Short mmCIF file of C-alpha atoms in Angstrom, two decimals:
data_model
loop_
_atom_site.label_atom_id
_atom_site.label_comp_id
_atom_site.label_asym_id
_atom_site.label_seq_id
_atom_site.Cartn_x
_atom_site.Cartn_y
_atom_site.Cartn_z
CA ASP A 7 9.69 0.06 10.00
CA ALA A 8 7.20 2.58 11.32
CA GLY A 9 5.40 1.43 14.42
CA ILE A 10 1.78 1.25 13.30
CA THR A 11 -0.89 -0.56 15.22
CA GLN A 12 -4.54 -0.99 14.41
CA SER A 13 -7.38 -1.83 16.76
CA PRO A 14 -9.38 -3.90 16.81
CA ARG A 15 -7.78 -6.48 14.54
CA HIS A 16 -11.06 -8.28 13.98
CA LYS A 17 -14.62 -7.11 14.43
CA VAL A 18 -18.03 -8.50 13.64
CA THR A 19 -20.94 -6.11 13.84
CA GLU A 20 -24.51 -5.77 12.67
CA THR A 21 -25.93 -3.59 9.95
CA GLY A 22 -26.83 -0.12 11.19
CA THR A 23 -24.44 0.00 14.13
CA PRO A 24 -21.64 2.55 14.38
CA VAL A 25 -18.07 1.27 14.20
CA THR A 26 -14.78 3.04 14.91
CA LEU A 27 -11.40 1.72 13.87
CA ARG A 28 -8.25 3.15 15.38
CA CYS A 29 -4.80 3.59 13.89
CA HIS A 30 -1.88 4.53 16.11
CA GLN A 31 1.65 5.40 14.96
CA THR A 32 4.85 6.09 16.86
CA GLU A 33 6.93 7.56 14.02
CA ASN A 34 5.59 11.12 14.09
CA HIS A 35 4.69 10.90 10.42
CA ARG A 36 2.64 13.81 9.17
CA TYR A 37 0.43 11.87 6.76
CA MET A 38 -1.95 9.06 7.62
CA TYR A 39 -4.27 7.08 5.38
CA TRP A 40 -7.14 4.63 5.53
CA TYR A 41 -7.54 2.03 2.76
CA ARG A 42 -9.92 -0.81 2.23
CA GLN A 43 -9.02 -3.98 0.39
CA ASP A 44 -11.57 -6.19 -1.32
CA PRO A 45 -11.14 -9.11 -3.70
CA GLY A 46 -10.96 -7.86 -7.27
CA HIS A 47 -10.47 -4.24 -6.27
CA GLY A 48 -7.06 -4.11 -4.67
CA LEU A 49 -6.38 -1.32 -2.22
CA ARG A 50 -8.59 1.76 -2.40
CA LEU A 51 -8.06 4.99 -0.52
CA ILE A 52 -10.92 6.03 1.78
CA HIS A 53 -9.63 9.16 3.54
CA TYR A 54 -6.31 10.63 4.43
CA SER A 55 -4.91 13.22 6.81
CA TYR A 56 -2.11 15.69 6.22
CA GLY A 57 -1.93 16.96 9.78
CA VAL A 58 -3.84 17.27 13.03
CA LYS A 59 -7.45 18.16 12.20
CA ASP A 60 -6.60 18.22 8.46
CA THR A 61 -8.28 15.50 6.43
CA ASP A 62 -9.45 14.90 2.89
CA LYS A 63 -11.45 12.36 0.94
CA GLY A 64 -10.11 9.51 -1.10
CA GLU A 65 -11.77 7.61 -3.91
CA VAL A 66 -14.27 5.63 -1.78
CA SER A 67 -15.19 7.98 1.07
CA ASP A 68 -19.01 7.65 1.07
CA GLY A 69 -20.25 6.18 4.35
CA TYR A 70 -17.01 6.90 6.20
CA SER A 71 -15.74 9.74 8.34
CA VAL A 72 -12.35 10.30 9.94
CA SER A 73 -10.83 12.33 12.71
CA ARG A 74 -7.31 13.17 13.78
CA SER A 75 -6.97 15.03 17.07
CA LYS A 76 -3.37 13.96 17.71
CA THR A 77 -0.47 13.31 15.37
CA GLU A 78 -0.29 9.68 16.40
CA ASP A 79 -3.96 8.69 16.10
CA PHE A 80 -6.25 8.49 13.08
CA LEU A 81 -9.79 7.21 13.55
CA LEU A 82 -12.08 5.79 10.88
CA THR A 83 -15.79 5.77 11.69
CA LEU A 84 -18.61 3.99 9.94
CA GLU A 85 -21.64 5.90 11.17
CA SER A 86 -24.08 3.16 10.22
CA ALA A 87 -22.36 0.05 8.99
CA THR A 88 -23.64 -1.75 5.90
CA SER A 89 -22.79 -5.17 4.51
CA SER A 90 -20.95 -3.52 1.60
CA GLN A 91 -18.44 -2.21 4.13
CA THR A 92 -17.34 -5.71 5.00
CA SER A 93 -13.66 -5.55 4.12
CA VAL A 94 -10.11 -5.51 5.37
CA TYR A 95 -9.06 -2.02 6.42
CA PHE A 96 -5.46 -0.88 6.37
CA CYS A 97 -3.96 2.19 7.92
CA ALA A 98 -0.78 3.69 6.50
CA THR A 99 1.53 6.58 7.29
CA SER A 100 4.13 8.52 5.36
CA PRO A 101 6.53 11.33 6.23
CA TRP A 102 5.73 13.73 3.37
CA GLY A 103 2.56 12.52 1.64
CA ALA A 104 3.68 13.30 -1.85
CA GLY A 105 6.75 13.54 -3.96
CA GLY A 106 8.54 10.86 -5.85
CA THR A 107 10.54 9.52 -2.95
CA ASP A 108 7.76 9.39 -0.35
CA THR A 109 7.03 5.88 0.89
CA GLN A 110 4.13 4.53 2.88
CA TYR A 111 4.21 2.23 5.88
CA PHE A 112 1.23 0.00 6.53
CA GLY A 113 -0.38 -1.41 9.62
CA PRO A 114 -1.43 -5.06 10.01
CA GLY A 115 -5.04 -4.48 9.01
CA THR A 116 -8.48 -4.82 10.59
CA ARG A 117 -10.89 -7.43 9.29
CA LEU A 118 -14.44 -6.06 9.59
CA THR A 119 -17.52 -8.16 8.98
CA VAL A 120 -20.93 -6.50 8.86
CA LEU A 121 -23.81 -8.96 9.16
CA ASP B 7 -3.01 8.82 -13.56
CA ALA B 8 0.08 7.10 -14.84
CA LYS B 9 -0.65 3.41 -15.27
CA THR B 10 1.43 0.29 -14.93
CA THR B 11 0.90 -3.13 -16.44
CA GLN B 12 1.99 -6.28 -14.65
CA PRO B 13 1.33 -9.97 -15.24
CA ASN B 14 -1.42 -11.33 -13.00
CA SER B 15 0.72 -14.15 -11.65
CA MET B 16 4.13 -15.74 -11.90
CA GLU B 17 5.81 -18.85 -10.56
CA SER B 18 9.38 -19.42 -9.62
CA ASN B 19 11.41 -22.12 -7.95
CA GLU B 20 12.85 -21.65 -4.52
CA GLU B 21 16.46 -20.44 -4.39
CA GLU B 22 16.34 -19.19 -7.98
CA PRO B 23 16.28 -15.56 -9.13
CA VAL B 24 12.93 -14.00 -9.94
CA HIS B 25 12.37 -11.21 -12.44
CA LEU B 26 9.07 -9.39 -12.05
CA PRO B 27 8.28 -7.15 -15.03
CA CYS B 28 6.35 -3.89 -15.13
CA ASN B 29 5.42 -1.79 -18.13
CA HIS B 30 4.79 1.92 -17.73
CA SER B 31 4.83 3.39 -21.23
CA THR B 32 3.17 6.66 -20.14
CA ILE B 33 5.75 7.47 -17.50
CA SER B 34 6.79 11.10 -17.29
CA GLY B 35 10.23 12.43 -16.59
CA THR B 36 9.60 13.11 -12.91
CA ASP B 37 7.76 9.88 -12.04
CA TYR B 38 9.49 7.60 -9.60
CA ILE B 39 9.01 3.85 -9.91
CA HIS B 40 8.08 2.21 -6.63
CA TRP B 41 7.57 -1.43 -5.71
CA TYR B 42 5.60 -2.69 -2.75
CA ARG B 43 4.71 -6.22 -1.81
CA GLN B 44 1.94 -7.71 0.28
CA LEU B 45 2.56 -10.96 2.09
CA PRO B 46 -0.48 -13.12 2.92
CA SER B 47 -2.66 -11.61 5.64
CA GLN B 48 -0.41 -8.57 6.04
CA GLY B 49 -0.37 -4.97 4.93
CA PRO B 50 1.74 -3.91 1.96
CA GLU B 51 5.37 -3.16 2.59
CA TYR B 52 7.76 -0.95 0.68
CA VAL B 53 10.41 -2.80 -1.33
CA ILE B 54 12.39 -0.36 -3.44
CA HIS B 55 12.13 2.70 -5.66
CA GLY B 56 14.14 4.41 -8.40
CA LEU B 57 14.07 7.17 -10.96
CA THR B 58 16.53 6.40 -13.75
CA SER B 59 19.42 4.33 -12.48
CA ASN B 60 19.30 0.75 -11.30
CA VAL B 61 18.93 0.44 -7.54
CA ASN B 62 19.88 -2.22 -5.02
CA ASN B 63 18.89 -2.72 -1.41
CA ARG B 64 18.80 -5.60 1.02
CA MET B 65 15.47 -6.85 -0.28
CA ALA B 66 15.79 -6.60 -4.05
CA SER B 67 17.20 -4.87 -7.10
CA LEU B 68 15.36 -2.60 -9.49
CA ALA B 69 16.41 -2.52 -13.11
CA ILE B 70 15.03 0.39 -15.11
CA ALA B 71 15.04 0.40 -18.90
CA GLU B 72 16.97 3.16 -20.58
CA ASP B 73 13.77 4.70 -21.99
CA ARG B 74 12.07 4.19 -18.57
CA LYS B 75 9.02 2.61 -20.17
CA SER B 76 9.57 -0.61 -18.26
CA SER B 77 11.27 -1.88 -15.16
CA THR B 78 12.04 -5.18 -13.51
CA LEU B 79 12.10 -6.09 -9.85
CA ILE B 80 14.74 -8.72 -9.20
CA LEU B 81 14.71 -11.04 -6.22
CA HIS B 82 18.12 -12.61 -6.35
CA ARG B 83 17.34 -15.82 -4.54
CA ALA B 84 13.68 -16.47 -3.90
CA THR B 85 12.54 -18.10 -0.70
CA LEU B 86 9.11 -19.35 0.26
CA ARG B 87 8.70 -16.18 2.32
CA ASP B 88 8.83 -14.13 -0.88
CA ALA B 89 5.47 -15.49 -2.00
CA ALA B 90 3.34 -12.34 -2.14
CA VAL B 91 1.54 -9.88 -4.38
CA TYR B 92 4.01 -7.40 -5.85
CA TYR B 93 2.81 -3.94 -6.85
CA CYS B 94 4.59 -1.67 -9.33
CA ILE B 95 3.55 1.96 -8.83
CA LEU B 96 4.44 5.28 -10.40
CA ARG B 97 4.72 8.14 -7.94
CA ARG B 98 4.22 11.66 -9.13
CA ARG B 99 5.01 14.79 -7.18
CA ASP B 100 1.47 15.60 -6.06
CA ASP B 101 -0.34 12.32 -6.44
CA LYS B 102 -1.32 9.78 -3.84
CA ILE B 103 -0.28 6.19 -4.33
CA ILE B 104 -2.64 4.17 -6.50
CA PHE B 105 -2.33 0.43 -6.10
CA GLY B 106 -3.22 -1.73 -9.09
CA LYS B 107 -3.80 -5.47 -8.83
CA GLY B 108 -0.15 -6.42 -8.89
CA THR B 109 1.53 -9.74 -9.67
CA ARG B 110 0.90 -12.72 -7.43
CA LEU B 111 4.21 -14.53 -7.08
CA HIS B 112 4.14 -18.24 -6.25
CA ILE B 113 7.34 -19.89 -5.04
CA LEU B 114 7.65 -23.60 -5.64
CA PRO B 115 9.69 -25.62 -3.12
#
Protein backbone atom coordinates (compact mmCIF):
# COMPACT_ATOMS: atom_id res chain seq x y z
CA ASP A 1 0.00 0.00 0.00
CA ALA A 2 1.10 3.55 -0.70
CA GLY A 3 2.22 5.39 2.38
CA ILE A 4 -0.29 8.22 2.66
CA THR A 5 -0.75 10.28 5.77
CA GLN A 6 -3.15 13.11 6.43
CA SER A 7 -2.91 15.81 9.06
CA PRO A 8 -4.68 16.71 11.15
CA ARG A 9 -6.93 13.68 11.53
CA HIS A 10 -9.59 15.67 13.34
CA LYS A 11 -10.24 19.39 13.44
CA VAL A 12 -12.96 21.61 14.82
CA THR A 13 -12.97 25.21 13.68
CA GLU A 14 -15.26 28.19 13.50
CA THR A 15 -17.02 29.69 10.52
CA GLY A 16 -14.87 32.22 8.69
CA THR A 17 -11.49 30.88 9.78
CA PRO A 18 -8.93 29.56 7.30
CA VAL A 19 -8.12 25.85 7.44
CA THR A 20 -5.34 23.88 5.74
CA LEU A 21 -5.30 20.11 5.45
CA ARG A 22 -2.12 18.31 4.52
CA CYS A 23 -1.60 15.11 2.57
CA HIS A 24 1.81 13.47 2.48
CA GLN A 25 2.83 10.47 0.37
CA THR A 26 6.00 8.41 0.23
CA GLU A 27 5.35 6.51 -3.01
CA ASN A 28 6.44 9.18 -5.49
CA HIS A 29 3.07 8.99 -7.24
CA ARG A 30 2.53 11.69 -9.81
CA TYR A 31 -1.18 12.24 -9.19
CA MET A 32 -2.80 13.37 -5.97
CA TYR A 33 -6.45 14.04 -5.19
CA TRP A 34 -8.67 15.56 -2.56
CA TYR A 35 -12.17 14.17 -2.01
CA ARG A 36 -14.90 14.94 0.44
CA GLN A 37 -17.39 12.39 1.69
CA ASP A 38 -20.82 13.29 3.00
CA PRO A 39 -23.82 11.12 3.84
CA GLY A 40 -25.96 10.62 0.76
CA HIS A 41 -23.33 11.94 -1.63
CA GLY A 42 -20.56 9.40 -1.54
CA LEU A 43 -17.08 10.55 -2.49
CA ARG A 44 -16.79 13.73 -4.54
CA LEU A 45 -13.62 15.06 -6.12
CA ILE A 46 -12.59 18.55 -5.00
CA HIS A 47 -9.24 19.15 -6.74
CA TYR A 48 -6.46 17.07 -8.10
CA SER A 49 -2.83 17.50 -9.07
CA TYR A 50 -0.96 15.93 -11.96
CA GLY A 51 2.47 17.16 -10.96
CA VAL A 52 4.33 19.75 -8.92
CA LYS A 53 2.53 23.08 -9.32
CA ASP A 54 0.00 21.46 -11.71
CA THR A 55 -3.54 21.31 -10.37
CA ASP A 56 -7.08 21.23 -11.68
CA LYS A 57 -10.61 21.45 -10.37
CA GLY A 58 -12.92 18.59 -9.58
CA GLU A 59 -16.69 18.58 -9.33
CA VAL A 60 -17.00 20.47 -6.01
CA SER A 61 -14.10 22.94 -6.02
CA ASP A 62 -15.89 26.15 -4.94
CA GLY A 63 -14.53 27.42 -1.63
CA TYR A 64 -11.36 25.33 -1.84
CA SER A 65 -7.87 25.91 -3.12
CA VAL A 66 -4.90 23.56 -3.37
CA SER A 67 -1.17 23.75 -3.70
CA ARG A 68 1.56 21.27 -4.51
CA SER A 69 5.12 22.54 -4.15
CA LYS A 70 6.68 19.09 -3.72
CA THR A 71 5.82 15.71 -5.18
CA GLU A 72 5.06 14.30 -1.76
CA ASP A 73 2.79 17.03 -0.36
CA PHE A 74 -0.64 18.23 -1.45
CA LEU A 75 -2.37 20.90 0.60
CA LEU A 76 -6.09 21.67 0.67
CA THR A 77 -7.06 25.12 1.95
CA LEU A 78 -10.44 26.42 2.96
CA GLU A 79 -9.93 30.17 2.82
CA SER A 80 -12.96 30.95 4.95
CA ALA A 81 -14.58 27.84 6.33
CA THR A 82 -18.37 27.47 6.25
CA SER A 83 -20.64 24.96 7.96
CA SER A 84 -21.37 23.33 4.59
CA GLN A 85 -17.72 22.29 4.47
CA THR A 86 -18.14 20.07 7.50
CA SER A 87 -17.18 16.71 6.07
CA VAL A 88 -14.66 13.91 6.00
CA TYR A 89 -11.81 14.70 3.62
CA PHE A 90 -9.78 12.00 1.91
CA CYS A 91 -6.53 12.35 0.06
CA ALA A 92 -5.60 9.84 -2.62
CA THR A 93 -2.68 9.20 -4.94
CA SER A 94 -2.19 7.27 -8.15
CA PRO A 95 0.79 6.55 -10.39
CA TRP A 96 -0.70 7.55 -13.75
CA GLY A 97 -3.96 9.41 -13.11
CA ALA A 98 -5.85 7.91 -15.97
CA GLY A 99 -6.07 4.80 -18.04
CA GLY A 100 -7.99 1.66 -17.40
CA THR A 101 -5.47 0.05 -15.10
CA ASP A 102 -4.70 3.06 -12.91
CA THR A 103 -5.63 2.55 -9.27
CA GLN A 104 -5.93 5.01 -6.43
CA TYR A 105 -4.59 4.71 -2.91
CA PHE A 106 -6.38 6.55 -0.13
CA GLY A 107 -5.30 8.12 3.10
CA PRO A 108 -7.09 7.62 6.44
CA GLY A 109 -9.16 10.78 6.18
CA THR A 110 -9.57 14.04 8.11
CA ARG A 111 -12.80 14.75 9.93
CA LEU A 112 -13.47 18.50 9.79
CA THR A 113 -16.22 20.18 11.75
CA VAL A 114 -17.03 23.83 11.11
CA LEU A 115 -19.15 25.40 13.85
CA ASP B 1 -19.91 9.07 -17.73
CA ALA B 2 -20.36 5.33 -17.78
CA LYS B 3 -22.67 4.34 -14.96
CA THR B 4 -22.93 1.30 -12.76
CA THR B 5 -25.88 -0.02 -10.80
CA GLN B 6 -25.44 -1.86 -7.52
CA PRO B 7 -27.86 -2.96 -4.81
CA ASN B 8 -27.90 -0.57 -1.86
CA SER B 9 -27.20 -3.29 0.68
CA MET B 10 -26.65 -7.00 1.06
CA GLU B 11 -26.29 -9.45 3.92
CA SER B 12 -24.27 -12.58 4.15
CA ASN B 13 -23.31 -15.08 6.80
CA GLU B 14 -19.79 -15.32 8.09
CA GLU B 15 -17.60 -17.95 6.43
CA GLU B 16 -19.89 -18.19 3.41
CA PRO B 17 -19.17 -16.90 -0.11
CA VAL B 18 -20.54 -13.52 -1.09
CA HIS B 19 -21.47 -12.48 -4.60
CA LEU B 20 -21.77 -8.73 -5.10
CA PRO B 21 -23.42 -7.83 -8.42
CA CYS B 22 -22.85 -4.81 -10.62
CA ASN B 23 -24.65 -3.84 -13.80
CA HIS B 24 -22.93 -1.65 -16.37
CA SER B 25 -24.98 -1.92 -19.55
CA THR B 26 -23.37 1.16 -21.15
CA ILE B 27 -19.83 -0.13 -20.82
CA SER B 28 -17.58 0.53 -23.79
CA GLY B 29 -14.95 -1.77 -25.18
CA THR B 30 -12.04 -0.05 -23.46
CA ASP B 31 -13.61 0.44 -20.02
CA TYR B 32 -11.99 -1.44 -17.18
CA ILE B 33 -14.13 -2.65 -14.31
CA HIS B 34 -12.71 -1.73 -10.92
CA TRP B 35 -13.86 -2.57 -7.41
CA TYR B 36 -12.97 -0.65 -4.29
CA ARG B 37 -14.21 -1.11 -0.77
CA GLN B 38 -14.44 1.20 2.21
CA LEU B 39 -14.22 -0.25 5.67
CA PRO B 40 -15.87 1.71 8.51
CA SER B 41 -14.00 4.91 9.36
CA GLN B 42 -11.35 4.30 6.70
CA GLY B 43 -10.56 5.50 3.22
CA PRO B 44 -11.50 3.37 0.21
CA GLU B 45 -9.10 0.65 -0.79
CA TYR B 46 -8.57 -0.99 -4.16
CA VAL B 47 -9.84 -4.56 -4.42
CA ILE B 48 -9.53 -5.80 -7.99
CA HIS B 49 -9.99 -4.83 -11.62
CA GLY B 50 -10.49 -6.55 -14.98
CA LEU B 51 -11.27 -5.96 -18.62
CA THR B 52 -12.74 -9.11 -20.15
CA SER B 53 -11.45 -12.20 -18.40
CA ASN B 54 -12.19 -13.29 -14.88
CA VAL B 55 -9.55 -12.19 -12.39
CA ASN B 56 -8.38 -13.52 -9.05
CA ASN B 57 -6.22 -11.99 -6.36
CA ARG B 58 -5.65 -12.52 -2.67
CA MET B 59 -8.67 -10.43 -1.71
CA ALA B 60 -11.36 -11.52 -4.15
CA SER B 61 -12.35 -12.78 -7.57
CA LEU B 62 -13.99 -10.80 -10.34
CA ALA B 63 -16.33 -12.57 -12.71
CA ILE B 64 -17.17 -10.62 -15.87
CA ALA B 65 -20.12 -11.55 -18.05
CA GLU B 66 -19.35 -12.50 -21.61
CA ASP B 67 -21.14 -9.39 -22.96
CA ARG B 68 -19.43 -7.29 -20.21
CA LYS B 69 -22.71 -5.66 -19.23
CA SER B 70 -22.43 -7.02 -15.71
CA SER B 71 -19.85 -8.29 -13.29
CA THR B 72 -19.72 -9.94 -9.90
CA LEU B 73 -17.25 -9.48 -7.10
CA ILE B 74 -16.80 -12.73 -5.21
CA LEU B 75 -15.53 -12.95 -1.66
CA HIS B 76 -14.88 -16.63 -1.23
CA ARG B 77 -15.25 -16.84 2.51
CA ALA B 78 -16.62 -13.74 4.18
CA THR B 79 -15.34 -12.65 7.55
CA LEU B 80 -16.64 -9.93 9.83
CA ARG B 81 -13.77 -7.75 8.60
CA ASP B 82 -15.28 -7.79 5.12
CA ALA B 83 -18.23 -5.67 6.27
CA ALA B 84 -17.82 -2.53 4.16
CA VAL B 85 -19.23 -0.48 1.32
CA TYR B 86 -18.20 -1.97 -2.02
CA TYR B 87 -17.93 0.29 -5.06
CA CYS B 88 -18.08 -0.93 -8.66
CA ILE B 89 -16.49 1.61 -11.01
CA LEU B 90 -15.84 1.83 -14.73
CA ARG B 91 -12.50 3.37 -15.63
CA ARG B 92 -12.05 4.99 -18.98
CA ARG B 93 -8.77 6.07 -20.50
CA ASP B 94 -9.06 9.78 -19.74
CA ASP B 95 -11.62 9.91 -16.97
CA LYS B 96 -11.16 10.35 -13.26
CA ILE B 97 -12.71 7.81 -10.93
CA ILE B 98 -16.33 8.52 -10.08
CA PHE B 99 -17.59 6.79 -6.97
CA GLY B 100 -21.28 5.95 -6.79
CA LYS B 101 -23.02 4.96 -3.57
CA GLY B 102 -21.92 1.35 -3.64
CA THR B 103 -23.31 -1.69 -1.83
CA ARG B 104 -23.18 -1.83 1.94
CA LEU B 105 -22.30 -5.40 2.86
CA HIS B 106 -23.36 -6.68 6.28
CA ILE B 107 -21.78 -9.88 7.59
CA LEU B 108 -23.80 -11.84 10.11
CA PRO B 109 -21.85 -13.86 12.71
